[in-house]
Coordinates of C-alpha atoms in Angstrom, one line a residue:
X1 CA -60.1 -42.2 -8.0
X2 CA -58.4 -42.4 -3.8
X3 CA -60.6 -41.6 -1.4
X4 CA -59.5 -40.8 2.0
X5 CA -62.1 -42.7 3.6
X6 CA -65.7 -41.0 5.0
X7 CA -68.1 -43.4 5.8
X8 CA -70.8 -41.3 4.2
X9 CA -72.0 -42.8 1.4
X10 CA -72.1 -40.7 -1.4
X11 CA -69.0 -39.9 -3.1
X12 CA -68.0 -43.5 -2.9
X13 CA -71.3 -44.5 -4.6
X14 CA -70.9 -41.2 -7.3
X15 CA -67.4 -43.2 -8.0
X16 CA -69.1 -46.7 -8.3
X17 CA -71.7 -45.2 -10.6
X18 CA -68.8 -43.6 -13.2
X19 CA -67.2 -46.4 -13.7
X20 CA -64.3 -45.9 -11.4
X21 CA -62.6 -47.4 -8.7
X22 CA -62.2 -46.4 -5.3
X23 CA -58.5 -46.7 -4.2
X24 CA -59.8 -46.1 0.2
X25 CA -57.1 -44.2 2.7
X26 CA -57.9 -45.6 5.6
X27 CA -57.8 -42.7 8.0
X28 CA -54.7 -42.8 10.8
X29 CA -55.4 -41.6 14.8
X30 CA -54.8 -37.4 15.6
X31 CA -51.6 -38.3 18.3
X32 CA -53.1 -37.0 21.8
X33 CA -56.7 -37.7 20.5
X34 CA -59.9 -40.2 19.6
X35 CA -59.8 -38.2 16.4
X36 CA -58.7 -39.8 13.3
X37 CA -57.7 -37.8 10.4
X38 CA -56.7 -37.9 7.0
X39 CA -53.4 -40.6 6.5
X40 CA -51.2 -38.0 3.6
X41 CA -48.7 -40.0 3.5
X42 CA -51.0 -43.1 3.1
X43 CA -52.2 -41.0 0.2
X44 CA -48.8 -40.7 -1.4
X45 CA -48.3 -44.3 -1.4
X46 CA -51.3 -45.4 -3.3
X47 CA -51.0 -42.3 -6.0
X48 CA -47.4 -44.4 -6.1
X49 CA -48.6 -47.6 -6.5
X50 CA -50.4 -47.2 -9.1
X51 CA -49.1 -44.1 -11.0
X52 CA -50.1 -40.5 -10.5
X53 CA -51.2 -40.2 -14.5
X54 CA -53.9 -43.3 -14.1
X55 CA -55.5 -41.0 -10.7
X56 CA -58.1 -39.4 -11.8
X57 CA -58.0 -36.6 -8.9
X58 CA -58.4 -36.9 -5.1
X59 CA -61.0 -36.9 -3.4
X60 CA -61.1 -35.2 -0.2
X61 CA -63.6 -34.1 2.1
X62 CA -64.1 -30.7 5.0
X63 CA -67.8 -31.5 6.9
X64 CA -67.8 -35.0 8.5
X65 CA -69.2 -36.6 11.8
X66 CA -66.8 -37.3 14.1
X67 CA -64.3 -39.1 15.6
X68 CA -63.9 -38.2 11.6
X69 CA -62.4 -34.8 11.5
X70 CA -62.2 -32.4 7.8
X71 CA -59.5 -34.3 6.1
X72 CA -56.1 -32.0 6.4
X73 CA -56.6 -30.2 3.3
X74 CA -54.8 -27.8 2.6
X75 CA -51.5 -30.6 3.2
X76 CA -53.8 -33.0 0.4
X77 CA -53.2 -29.5 -2.0
X78 CA -49.7 -29.5 -1.0
X79 CA -49.9 -33.4 -2.1
X80 CA -51.6 -32.9 -5.3
X81 CA -49.7 -30.0 -6.5
X82 CA -46.6 -32.3 -6.4
X83 CA -47.6 -35.2 -8.4
X84 CA -50.1 -33.6 -10.7
X85 CA -53.1 -34.7 -9.0
X86 CA -56.5 -33.1 -10.0
X87 CA -58.0 -32.5 -6.1
X88 CA -61.6 -32.4 -5.6
X89 CA -63.3 -31.8 -2.6
X90 CA -66.5 -32.6 -1.0
X91 CA -67.8 -29.5 0.9
X92 CA -71.6 -30.2 1.0
X93 CA -72.1 -29.0 3.9
X94 CA -69.4 -27.0 4.4
X95 CA -70.3 -23.4 2.7
X96 CA -72.3 -22.5 5.6
X97 CA -68.7 -23.4 8.3
X98 CA -66.1 -20.3 8.2
X99 CA -64.4 -23.3 8.9
X100 CA -65.2 -25.7 5.9
X101 CA -64.3 -22.3 3.7
X102 CA -60.9 -21.2 5.3
X103 CA -60.2 -25.4 4.6
X104 CA -61.0 -24.6 1.2
X105 CA -60.0 -21.6 0.5
X106 CA -55.9 -22.7 2.5
X107 CA -56.2 -25.5 -0.3
X108 CA -56.7 -23.1 -3.3
X109 CA -53.5 -20.8 -2.3
X110 CA -50.9 -23.4 -1.2
X111 CA -51.9 -25.5 -3.8
X112 CA -53.6 -28.0 -6.6
X113 CA -57.8 -27.4 -6.1
X114 CA -59.7 -28.2 -9.0
X115 CA -63.4 -28.2 -8.0
X116 CA -65.6 -28.2 -5.0
X117 CA -68.4 -28.9 -4.7
X118 CA -71.5 -28.2 -2.5
X119 CA -74.8 -29.3 -1.8
X120 CA -77.9 -26.9 -1.7
X121 CA -80.0 -28.5 0.5
X122 CA -77.3 -29.3 3.3
X123 CA -76.5 -25.0 3.3
X124 CA -79.5 -22.9 1.2
X125 CA -82.5 -24.5 3.2
X126 CA -84.0 -25.7 -0.2
X127 CA -85.5 -29.4 -1.4
X128 CA -82.7 -32.3 -2.0
X129 CA -81.1 -31.9 -5.8
X130 CA -79.3 -29.2 -6.2
X131 CA -75.4 -29.0 -6.3
X132 CA -72.9 -25.5 -6.5
X133 CA -69.4 -26.7 -8.5
X134 CA -67.7 -24.4 -7.7
X135 CA -63.6 -24.2 -8.3
X136 CA -60.6 -21.5 -8.2
X137 CA -60.9 -21.5 -12.2
X138 CA -63.3 -20.5 -14.0
X139 CA -62.4 -23.5 -17.2
X140 CA -63.1 -26.4 -15.2
X141 CA -66.4 -25.2 -13.7
X142 CA -67.1 -24.0 -17.0
X143 CA -66.9 -27.3 -18.7
X144 CA -68.1 -28.9 -16.4
X145 CA -71.5 -26.7 -17.1
X146 CA -71.7 -27.0 -20.2
X147 CA -72.6 -30.6 -19.8
X148 CA -75.6 -30.4 -18.9
X149 CA -77.2 -27.5 -20.5
X150 CA -81.2 -28.9 -21.5
X151 CA -80.4 -31.5 -19.7
X152 CA -80.8 -31.0 -16.3
X153 CA -83.5 -29.0 -13.9
X154 CA -84.7 -25.7 -12.8
X155 CA -85.7 -26.2 -10.0
X156 CA -83.4 -26.7 -8.1
X157 CA -81.9 -22.9 -9.4
X158 CA -85.5 -21.5 -9.5
X159 CA -85.9 -22.7 -5.3
X160 CA -81.9 -21.3 -4.6
X161 CA -83.3 -17.9 -6.3
X162 CA -86.9 -17.7 -4.3
X163 CA -85.5 -18.9 -0.8
X164 CA -82.5 -16.3 -1.4
X165 CA -84.6 -13.6 -2.2
X166 CA -87.0 -14.1 0.5
X167 CA -84.0 -14.3 3.7
X168 CA -83.0 -11.2 1.8
X169 CA -79.3 -10.0 3.2
X170 CA -79.0 -10.2 7.3
X171 CA -81.4 -13.7 7.0
X172 CA -78.7 -15.7 5.4

């Protein structure tokens, strides 16, 4: 998994827990600012070094902590399409943020985005434990959802349902 470095460790731990190897691409300074951003050339180099066929996916992130800025989702999506490498976006906090949703939408339009994952607790004020996996193609989302029937807890879905009902259309 080619991973654009982020100091929040959930993605990194998940990669390891799945028995996969993270190829960490360090960030680079954005000229004229104190910010750190996606190293597109570094990503391309990392993929070419091991071979695109050996890369499970590129993992990017929309919401981060300063001085890091959101990954350049659209540029990574174009790279993923060019190299035929799946692209998964960690959009944990991003569903409630129009800028983050715009980044995901632009990536889907301009290049390749296979899936994006959003946390229910960070976006919907519910207890920790749920996630929303979405993508531009329902085929992959259907495959992911078919892995869990009967094994996952109903609690996160019920928590989200109750919260959305209590907030109503105008409250959220």
